[in-house]
Coordinates of C-alpha atoms in Angstrom, one line a residue:
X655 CA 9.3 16.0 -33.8
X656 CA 10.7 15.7 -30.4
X657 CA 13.7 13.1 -30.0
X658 CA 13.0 9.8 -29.0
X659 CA 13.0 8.8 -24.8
X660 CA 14.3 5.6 -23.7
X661 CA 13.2 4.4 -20.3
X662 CA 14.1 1.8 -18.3
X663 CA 11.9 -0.3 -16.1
X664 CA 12.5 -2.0 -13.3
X665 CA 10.3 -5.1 -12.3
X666 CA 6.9 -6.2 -14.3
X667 CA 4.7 -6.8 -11.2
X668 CA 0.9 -5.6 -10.4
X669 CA 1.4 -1.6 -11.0
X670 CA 3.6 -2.0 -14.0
X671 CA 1.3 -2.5 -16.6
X672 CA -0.4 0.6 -15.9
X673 CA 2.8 2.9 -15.9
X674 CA 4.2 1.5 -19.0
X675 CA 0.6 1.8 -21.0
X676 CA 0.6 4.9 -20.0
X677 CA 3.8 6.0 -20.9
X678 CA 3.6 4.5 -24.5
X679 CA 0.8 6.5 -25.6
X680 CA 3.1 9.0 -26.3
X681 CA 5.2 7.6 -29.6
X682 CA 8.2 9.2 -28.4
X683 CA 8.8 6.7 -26.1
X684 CA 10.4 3.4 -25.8
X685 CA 10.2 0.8 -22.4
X686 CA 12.5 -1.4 -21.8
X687 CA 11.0 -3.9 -19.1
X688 CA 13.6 -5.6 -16.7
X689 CA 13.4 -8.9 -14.9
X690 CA 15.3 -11.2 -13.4
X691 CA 13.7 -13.5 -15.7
X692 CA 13.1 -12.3 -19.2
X693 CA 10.1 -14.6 -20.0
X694 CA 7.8 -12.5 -16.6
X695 CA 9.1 -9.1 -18.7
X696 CA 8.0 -10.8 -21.9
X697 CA 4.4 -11.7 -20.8
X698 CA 4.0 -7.8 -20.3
X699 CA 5.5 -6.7 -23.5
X700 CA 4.2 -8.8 -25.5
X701 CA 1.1 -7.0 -24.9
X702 CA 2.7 -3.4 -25.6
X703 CA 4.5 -2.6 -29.2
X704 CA 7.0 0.2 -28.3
X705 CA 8.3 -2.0 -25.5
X706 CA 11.4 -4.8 -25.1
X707 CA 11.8 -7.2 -22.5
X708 CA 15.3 -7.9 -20.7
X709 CA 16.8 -10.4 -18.4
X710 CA 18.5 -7.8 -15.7
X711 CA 19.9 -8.9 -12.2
X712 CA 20.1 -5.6 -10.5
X713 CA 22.4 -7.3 -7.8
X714 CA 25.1 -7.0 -10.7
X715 CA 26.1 -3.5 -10.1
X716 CA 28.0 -3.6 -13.7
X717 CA 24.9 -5.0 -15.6
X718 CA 22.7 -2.6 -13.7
X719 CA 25.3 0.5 -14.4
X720 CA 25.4 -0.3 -18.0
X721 CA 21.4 -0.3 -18.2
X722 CA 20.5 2.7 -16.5
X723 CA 23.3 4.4 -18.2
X724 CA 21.5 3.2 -22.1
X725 CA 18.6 5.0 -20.8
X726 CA 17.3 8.4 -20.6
X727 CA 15.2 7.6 -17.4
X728 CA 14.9 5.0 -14.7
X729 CA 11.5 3.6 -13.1
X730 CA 12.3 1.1 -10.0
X731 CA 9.0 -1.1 -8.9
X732 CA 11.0 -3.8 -7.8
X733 CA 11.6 -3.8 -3.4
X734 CA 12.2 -0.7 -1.9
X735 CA 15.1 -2.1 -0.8
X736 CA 17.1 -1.9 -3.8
X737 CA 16.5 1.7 -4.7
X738 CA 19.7 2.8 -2.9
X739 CA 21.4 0.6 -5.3
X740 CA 19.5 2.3 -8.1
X741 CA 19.6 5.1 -7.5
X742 CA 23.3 5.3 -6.8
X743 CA 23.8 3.7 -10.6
X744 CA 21.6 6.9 -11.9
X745 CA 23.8 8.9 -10.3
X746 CA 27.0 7.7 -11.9
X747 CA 25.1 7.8 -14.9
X748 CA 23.4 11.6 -14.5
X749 CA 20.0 10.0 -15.5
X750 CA 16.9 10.2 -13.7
X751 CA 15.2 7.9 -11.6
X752 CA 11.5 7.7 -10.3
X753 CA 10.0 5.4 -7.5
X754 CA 6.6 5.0 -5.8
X755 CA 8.1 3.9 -2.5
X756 CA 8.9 6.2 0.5
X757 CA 12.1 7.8 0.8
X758 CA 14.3 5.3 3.2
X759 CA 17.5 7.1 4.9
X760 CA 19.4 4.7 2.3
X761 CA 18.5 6.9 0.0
X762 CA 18.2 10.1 1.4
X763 CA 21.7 9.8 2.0
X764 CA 22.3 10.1 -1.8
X765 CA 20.5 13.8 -2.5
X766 CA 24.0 15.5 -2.1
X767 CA 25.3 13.3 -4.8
X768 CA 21.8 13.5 -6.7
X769 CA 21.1 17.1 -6.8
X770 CA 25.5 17.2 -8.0
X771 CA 24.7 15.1 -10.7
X772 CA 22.3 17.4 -11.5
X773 CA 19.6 14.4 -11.7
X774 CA 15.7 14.3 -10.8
X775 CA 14.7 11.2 -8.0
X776 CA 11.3 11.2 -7.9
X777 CA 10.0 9.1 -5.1
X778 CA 6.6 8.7 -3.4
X779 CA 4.6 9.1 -6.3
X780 CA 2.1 6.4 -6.6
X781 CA -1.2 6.0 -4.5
X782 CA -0.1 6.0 -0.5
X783 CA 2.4 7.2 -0.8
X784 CA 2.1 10.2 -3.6
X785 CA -2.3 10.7 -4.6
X786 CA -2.6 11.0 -1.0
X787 CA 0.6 13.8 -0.7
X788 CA -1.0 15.6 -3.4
X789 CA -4.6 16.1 -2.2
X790 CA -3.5 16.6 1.4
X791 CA -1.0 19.6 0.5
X792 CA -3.3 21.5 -2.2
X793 CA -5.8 21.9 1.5
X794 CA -3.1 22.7 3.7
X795 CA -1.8 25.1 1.2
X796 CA -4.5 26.9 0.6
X797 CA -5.6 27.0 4.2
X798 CA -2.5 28.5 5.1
X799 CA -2.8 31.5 2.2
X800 CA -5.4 32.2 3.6
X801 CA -4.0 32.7 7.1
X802 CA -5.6 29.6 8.3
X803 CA -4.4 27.2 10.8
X804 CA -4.8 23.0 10.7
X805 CA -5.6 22.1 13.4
X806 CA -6.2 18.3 13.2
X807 CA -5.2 15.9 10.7
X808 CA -6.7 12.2 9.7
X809 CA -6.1 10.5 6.7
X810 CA -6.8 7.1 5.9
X811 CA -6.5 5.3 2.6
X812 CA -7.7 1.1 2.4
X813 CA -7.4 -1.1 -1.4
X814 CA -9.9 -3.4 -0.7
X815 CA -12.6 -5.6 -2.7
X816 CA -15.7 -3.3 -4.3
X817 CA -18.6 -4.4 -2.3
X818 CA -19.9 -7.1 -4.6
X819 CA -16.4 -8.7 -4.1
X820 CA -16.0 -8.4 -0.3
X821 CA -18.1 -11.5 0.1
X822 CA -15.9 -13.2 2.4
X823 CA -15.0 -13.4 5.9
X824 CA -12.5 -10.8 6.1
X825 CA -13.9 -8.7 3.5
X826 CA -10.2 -8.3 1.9
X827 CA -9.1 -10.1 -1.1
X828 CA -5.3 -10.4 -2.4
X829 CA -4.2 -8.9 -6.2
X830 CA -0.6 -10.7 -5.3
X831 CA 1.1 -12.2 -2.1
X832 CA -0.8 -12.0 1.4
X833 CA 2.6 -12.2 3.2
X834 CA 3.0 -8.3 2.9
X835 CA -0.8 -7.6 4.2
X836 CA -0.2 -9.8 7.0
X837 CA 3.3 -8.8 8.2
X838 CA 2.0 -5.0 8.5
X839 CA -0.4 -6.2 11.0
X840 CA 2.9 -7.0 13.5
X841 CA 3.7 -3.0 13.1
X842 CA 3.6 -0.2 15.7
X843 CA 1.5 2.5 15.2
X844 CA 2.8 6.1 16.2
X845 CA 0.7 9.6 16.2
X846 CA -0.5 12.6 17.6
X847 CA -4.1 12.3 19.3
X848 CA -5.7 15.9 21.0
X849 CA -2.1 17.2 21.6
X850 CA -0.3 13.7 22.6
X851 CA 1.9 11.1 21.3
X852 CA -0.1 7.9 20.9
X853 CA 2.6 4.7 20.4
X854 CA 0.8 1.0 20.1
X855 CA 2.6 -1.8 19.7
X856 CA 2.0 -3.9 16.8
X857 CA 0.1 -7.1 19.1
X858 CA -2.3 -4.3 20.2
X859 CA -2.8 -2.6 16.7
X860 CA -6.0 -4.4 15.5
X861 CA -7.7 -3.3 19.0
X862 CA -6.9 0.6 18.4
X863 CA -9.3 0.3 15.1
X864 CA -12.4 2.6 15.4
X865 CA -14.9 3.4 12.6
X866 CA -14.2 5.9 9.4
X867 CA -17.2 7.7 8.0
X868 CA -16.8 8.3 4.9
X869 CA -20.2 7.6 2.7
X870 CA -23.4 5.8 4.8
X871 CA -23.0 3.0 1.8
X872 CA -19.3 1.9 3.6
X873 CA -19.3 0.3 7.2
X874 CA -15.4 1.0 7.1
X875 CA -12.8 1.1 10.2
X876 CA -9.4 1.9 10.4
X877 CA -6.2 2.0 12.1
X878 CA -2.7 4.0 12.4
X879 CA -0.1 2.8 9.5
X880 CA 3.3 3.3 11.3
X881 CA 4.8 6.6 12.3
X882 CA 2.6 9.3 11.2
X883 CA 3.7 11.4 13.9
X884 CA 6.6 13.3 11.6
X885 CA 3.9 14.4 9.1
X886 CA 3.4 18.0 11.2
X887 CA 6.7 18.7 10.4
X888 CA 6.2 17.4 6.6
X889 CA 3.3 18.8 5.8
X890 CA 4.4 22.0 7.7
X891 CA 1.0 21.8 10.3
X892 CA 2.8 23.0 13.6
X893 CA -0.8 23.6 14.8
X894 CA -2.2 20.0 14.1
X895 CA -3.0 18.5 17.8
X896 CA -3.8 15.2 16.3
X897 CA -2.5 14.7 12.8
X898 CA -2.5 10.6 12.0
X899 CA -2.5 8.7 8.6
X900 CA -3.6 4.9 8.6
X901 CA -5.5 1.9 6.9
X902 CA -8.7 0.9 6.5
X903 CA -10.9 -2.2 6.2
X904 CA -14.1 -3.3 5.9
X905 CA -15.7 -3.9 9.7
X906 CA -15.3 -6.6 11.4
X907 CA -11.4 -7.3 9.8
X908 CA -9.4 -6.2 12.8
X909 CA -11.4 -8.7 15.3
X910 CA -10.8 -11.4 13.2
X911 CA -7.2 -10.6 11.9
X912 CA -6.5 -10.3 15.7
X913 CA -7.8 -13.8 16.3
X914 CA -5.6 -15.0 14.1
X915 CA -2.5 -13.6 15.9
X916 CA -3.8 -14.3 19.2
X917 CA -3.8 -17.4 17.8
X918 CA 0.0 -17.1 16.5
X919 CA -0.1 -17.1 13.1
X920 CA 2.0 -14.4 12.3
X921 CA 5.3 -16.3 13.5
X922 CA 7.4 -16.8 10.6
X923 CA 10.4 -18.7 12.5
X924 CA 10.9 -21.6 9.7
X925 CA 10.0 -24.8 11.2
X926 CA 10.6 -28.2 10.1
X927 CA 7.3 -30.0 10.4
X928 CA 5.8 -27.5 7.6
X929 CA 8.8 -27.0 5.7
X930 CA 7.9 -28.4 1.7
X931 CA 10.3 -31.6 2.5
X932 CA 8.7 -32.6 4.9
X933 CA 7.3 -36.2 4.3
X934 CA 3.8 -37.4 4.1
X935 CA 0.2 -34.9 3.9
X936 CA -0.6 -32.2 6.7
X937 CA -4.2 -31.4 7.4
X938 CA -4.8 -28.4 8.4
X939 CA -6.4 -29.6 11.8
X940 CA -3.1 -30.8 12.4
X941 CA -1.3 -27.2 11.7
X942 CA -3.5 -25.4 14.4
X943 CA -3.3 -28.8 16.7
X944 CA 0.3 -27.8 16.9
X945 CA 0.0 -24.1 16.9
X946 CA -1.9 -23.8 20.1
X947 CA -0.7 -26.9 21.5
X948 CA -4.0 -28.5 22.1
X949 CA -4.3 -32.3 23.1
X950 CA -6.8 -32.7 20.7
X951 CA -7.2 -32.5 16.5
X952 CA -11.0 -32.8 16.8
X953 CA -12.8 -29.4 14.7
X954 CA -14.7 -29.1 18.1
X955 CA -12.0 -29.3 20.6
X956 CA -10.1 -26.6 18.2
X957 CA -12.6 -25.0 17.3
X958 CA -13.2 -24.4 21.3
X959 CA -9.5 -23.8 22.3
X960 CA -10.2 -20.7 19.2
X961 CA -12.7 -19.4 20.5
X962 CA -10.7 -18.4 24.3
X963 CA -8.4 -16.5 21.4
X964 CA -11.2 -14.3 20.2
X965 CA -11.1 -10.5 22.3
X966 CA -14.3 -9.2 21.5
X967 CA -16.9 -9.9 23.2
X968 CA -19.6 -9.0 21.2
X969 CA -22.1 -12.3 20.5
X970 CA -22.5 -11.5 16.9
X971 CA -18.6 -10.6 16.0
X972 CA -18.1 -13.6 17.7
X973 CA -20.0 -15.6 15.5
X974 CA -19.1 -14.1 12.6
X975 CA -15.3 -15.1 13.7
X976 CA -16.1 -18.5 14.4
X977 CA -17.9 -19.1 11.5
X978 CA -15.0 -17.5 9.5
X979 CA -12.3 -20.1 10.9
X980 CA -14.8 -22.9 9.6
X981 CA -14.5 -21.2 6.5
X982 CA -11.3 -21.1 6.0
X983 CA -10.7 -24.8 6.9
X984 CA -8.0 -24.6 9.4
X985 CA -9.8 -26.6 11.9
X986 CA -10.5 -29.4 9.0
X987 CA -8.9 -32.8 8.7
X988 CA -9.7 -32.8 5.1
X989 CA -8.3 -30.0 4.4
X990 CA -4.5 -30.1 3.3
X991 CA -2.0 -27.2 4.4
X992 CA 0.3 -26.2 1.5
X993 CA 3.9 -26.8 3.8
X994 CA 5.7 -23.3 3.2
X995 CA 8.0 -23.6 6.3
X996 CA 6.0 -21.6 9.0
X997 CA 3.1 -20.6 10.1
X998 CA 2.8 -17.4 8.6
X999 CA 3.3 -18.8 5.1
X1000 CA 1.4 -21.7 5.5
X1001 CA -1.7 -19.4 6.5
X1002 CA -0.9 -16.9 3.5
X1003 CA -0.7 -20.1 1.2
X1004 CA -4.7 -20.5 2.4
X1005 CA -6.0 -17.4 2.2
X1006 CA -4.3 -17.3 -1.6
X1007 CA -6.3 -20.0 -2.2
X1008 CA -9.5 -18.8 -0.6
X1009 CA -9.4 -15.4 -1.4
X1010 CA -7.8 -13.5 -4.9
X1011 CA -9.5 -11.9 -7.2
X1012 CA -11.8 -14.1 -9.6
X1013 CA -12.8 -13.1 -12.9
X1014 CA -14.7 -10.1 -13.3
X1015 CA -14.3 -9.3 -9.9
X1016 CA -13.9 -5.5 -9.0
X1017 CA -11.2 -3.9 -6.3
X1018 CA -11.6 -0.5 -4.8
X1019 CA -9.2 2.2 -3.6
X1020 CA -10.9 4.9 -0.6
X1021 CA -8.7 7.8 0.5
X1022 CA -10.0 10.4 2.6
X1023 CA -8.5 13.4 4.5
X1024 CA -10.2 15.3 7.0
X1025 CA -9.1 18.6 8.6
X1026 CA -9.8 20.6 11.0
X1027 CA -9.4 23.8 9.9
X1028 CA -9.0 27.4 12.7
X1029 CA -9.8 30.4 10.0
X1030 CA -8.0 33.6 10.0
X1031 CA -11.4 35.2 11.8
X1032 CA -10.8 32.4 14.4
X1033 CA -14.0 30.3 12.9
X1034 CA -13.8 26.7 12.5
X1035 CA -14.7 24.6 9.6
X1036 CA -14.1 20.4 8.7
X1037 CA -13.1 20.1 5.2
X1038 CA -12.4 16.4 3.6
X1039 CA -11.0 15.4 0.5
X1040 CA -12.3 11.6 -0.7
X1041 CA -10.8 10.1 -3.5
X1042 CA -12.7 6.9 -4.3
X1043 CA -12.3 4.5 -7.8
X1044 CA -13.3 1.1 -8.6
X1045 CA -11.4 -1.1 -11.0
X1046 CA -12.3 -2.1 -14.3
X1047 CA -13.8 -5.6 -14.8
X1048 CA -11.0 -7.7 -16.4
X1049 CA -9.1 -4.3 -16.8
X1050 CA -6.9 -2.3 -14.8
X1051 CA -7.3 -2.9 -10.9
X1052 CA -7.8 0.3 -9.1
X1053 CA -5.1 -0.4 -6.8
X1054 CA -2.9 -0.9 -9.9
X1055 CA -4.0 2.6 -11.9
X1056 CA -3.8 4.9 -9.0
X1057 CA 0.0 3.6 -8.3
X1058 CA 1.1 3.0 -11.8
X1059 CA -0.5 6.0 -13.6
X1060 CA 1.0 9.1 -10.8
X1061 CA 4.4 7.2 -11.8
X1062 CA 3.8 7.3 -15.0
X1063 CA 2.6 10.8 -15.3
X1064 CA 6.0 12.0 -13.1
X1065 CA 8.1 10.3 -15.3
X1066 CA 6.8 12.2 -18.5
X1067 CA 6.8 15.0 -16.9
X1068 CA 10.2 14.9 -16.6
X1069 CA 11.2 14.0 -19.4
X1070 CA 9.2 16.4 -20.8
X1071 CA 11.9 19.0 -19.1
X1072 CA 8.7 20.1 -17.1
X1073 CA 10.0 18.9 -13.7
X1074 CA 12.9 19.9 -13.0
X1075 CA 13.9 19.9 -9.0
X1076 CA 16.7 18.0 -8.4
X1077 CA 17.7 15.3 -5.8
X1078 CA 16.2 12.7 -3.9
X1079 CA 12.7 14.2 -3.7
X1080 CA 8.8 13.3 -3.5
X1081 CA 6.2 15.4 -4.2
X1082 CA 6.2 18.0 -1.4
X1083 CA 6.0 21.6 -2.7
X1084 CA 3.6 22.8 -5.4
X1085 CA 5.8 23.2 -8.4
X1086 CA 6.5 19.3 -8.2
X1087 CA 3.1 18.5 -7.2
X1088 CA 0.9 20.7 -9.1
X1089 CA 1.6 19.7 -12.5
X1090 CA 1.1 16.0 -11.7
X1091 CA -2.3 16.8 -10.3
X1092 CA -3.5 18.7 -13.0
X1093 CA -2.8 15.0 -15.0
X1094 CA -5.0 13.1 -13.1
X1095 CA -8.2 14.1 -13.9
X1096 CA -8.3 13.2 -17.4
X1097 CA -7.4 9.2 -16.4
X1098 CA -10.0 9.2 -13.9
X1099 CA -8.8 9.7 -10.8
X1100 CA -9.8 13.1 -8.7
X1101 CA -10.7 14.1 -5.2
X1102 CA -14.8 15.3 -4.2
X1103 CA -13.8 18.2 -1.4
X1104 CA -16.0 19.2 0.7
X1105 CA -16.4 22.0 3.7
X1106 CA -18.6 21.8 7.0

């Protein structure tokens, strides 16, 4: 019987669940789940025999060293900012490490001393990043054995509500915190378009959506997620004249999302009027009085000083926007703000109230690539790749599955002895990528290819 794997993980959030059920299926494995609080790791392993919950501050670099070092294998979910830190314990440690979040130069610094210690750190291996890494690479590699060129590039990948859920004004619901969704709307966008470098500045992001056909059934639209532009050289497609990755929504989300920071909302400079000691209520008619510096509190005097903030000009997007501020009450007088210290997080505070997940309620995850492909014979083709899954009703999320389950499956894998390239790595070259993909199938989660 093989010897028993103990693995250590990091953080109990959203995607954990799904990495550690995953990972205790096989009985040669123990979990122990690490929180800065022991009671959140408890609520997940209480759930999961095979697994033990901690209390871990990984700020205490001893604490940290000692627990990485008790284990055979390291998983961080907790911020991306703190991987450095973990990783550089793993090293001291020679024990692996494995992370869903892209490779910062914090920790690309540390492959030297990684690939010395002789130890495996997987990165990039969840949803976006990792399922879409996968799917693109298998195309691109087999275009170019078969002395084909790529010559455009477009993938986008959106989590958003199934369309039974999306039945609200944005069409987006929240699993966790909406501070992360709505800060990425303040990034720049950078990428190749028909041969030239395309940079937009985060204010002007929303207005550079267009729409994404995928399936007739989805009016979807998206937008370019940060710097894409480096991916030629990643994905090794020299030849790609335009070669962008980005986000998508449901239409109609970037007209309304840019209302909302025309209209300032995404300021998060602390402020004392909506800070939690402030004293007496706050109506929310107040909160938007003050944020556009209007006169008036009336609904109809706000609701009029909105509408100048609104881009489009199409009547019925129009409409749809207005009526969306009514619905989210921020012109109301009845309608108390939760006082989170500035505007940003007094709007997230709403739309966590307005819009999670209810019971029952089904997420969604859509990734496709597209390529345009120049064949040895100097023919053209189009050939996509969509990966699309839907969540389990008081189950898994999608969202959750296809980010905790790639983990996962990496993390056996190398235990298993079966992945062995060391370093600070993500899944880039077939002999790392190949084995996770052929795991996939079997828990649901594929890719329908198709060629023009």
């Amino acid at each position: 019987m093989p010897a028993q794997k103990n693995i250590l993980l990091l953080g109990s959030g959203f995607v954990a669940e799904p990495c550690l059920e995953y990972l205790l299926r096989s009985g040669n494995n123990r979990v122990t789940v690490a929180c800065r609080r022991a009671e959140k790791a408890q609520e997940l392993t209480s759930k999961y025999p095979g697994s033990t919950a901690v209390s871990l501050d990984v700020e205490d670099d001893a604490a940290l060293e000692a627990a990485v070092a008790a284990h055979d294998l390291t998983i961080s979910l907790i911020p991306y900012t703190q991987h450095a830190r973990v990783i550089k314990a793993a090293i001291k440690a020679k024990k692996h490490v494995v992370t869903t979040s892209y490779i910062s130069p914090a920790m690309e610094e540390l492959d030297a001393a990684a690939k010395e210690a002789g130890i495996v750190c997987m990165n990039e291996i969840g949803l976006d990043p990792g399922i879409d890494h996968l799917y693109a690479l298998k195309i691109i590699n087999e275009v170019h054995a078969e002395g084909g060129k790529i010559k455009s590039f477009e993938s986008f990948c959106g989590g958003l509500p199934a369309p039974e859920a999306s039945n609200n004004p944005l069409g987006y619901k929240f699993s966790w915190s909406a501070r992360g969704v709505l800060l990425a709307l303040r990034n720049n966008a950078r990428y190749w378009q028909d041969g030239k470098l395309v940079e937009i500045e985060g204010k002007d992001l929303m207005d550079s959506a267009r729409p994404i056909f995928i399936y007739p059934a989805f009016a979807l639209v998206g937008y370019g997620n940060r710097d894409s532009s480096h991916y030629r050289q990643r994905y090794n497609i020299p030849h790609a004249e335009t070669c962008v990755r980005g986000s998508m929504r449901y239409q109609g989300f970037p007209e309304f999302a840019k209302t909302l920071v025309n209209m300032g909302f995404l300021d998060d400079t602390p402020r004392s009027e909506l800070s939690a000691a402030a004293a007496g209520d706050l109506p929310w008619n107040r909160v938007t009085q003050q944020l556009l510096g209007q006169a008036s509190a009336t609904p109809e005097d706000l609701l009029a000083a909105i509408e100048a903030k609104i881009d489009t000009q199409d009547p019925e997007l129009r409409k749809r926007i207005i009526h969306g501020i009514k619905w989210l009450g921020i012109t109301s007088p009845s309608v108390p703000a939760v006082k989170r210290g500035s505007y940003l997080d007094v709007l997230c505070a709403r739309l966590e109230e307005l819009m999670m997940y209810g019971e029952g309620e089904r997420d969604m995850i859509i990734l496709q690539h597209k390529f345009e492909v120049e064949n040895k014979d100097g023919s053209h083709n189009t050939r996509t790749s969509v990966t699309l899954m839907y969540g389990e009703p008081d189950g898994f999320q999608a969202m959750a599955k296809t980010v905790g389950v790639p983990c996962g499956i990496a993390t056996q894998l190398i235990l298993d002895g079966k992945l062995t390239t060391t370093g600070v790595i993500a899944p880039m070259t077939p002999e790392i990528y190949q084995p996770i993909m052929d795991l996939l199938p079997s828990e649901g989660i594929n890719a329908v290819e198709e060629t023009v």
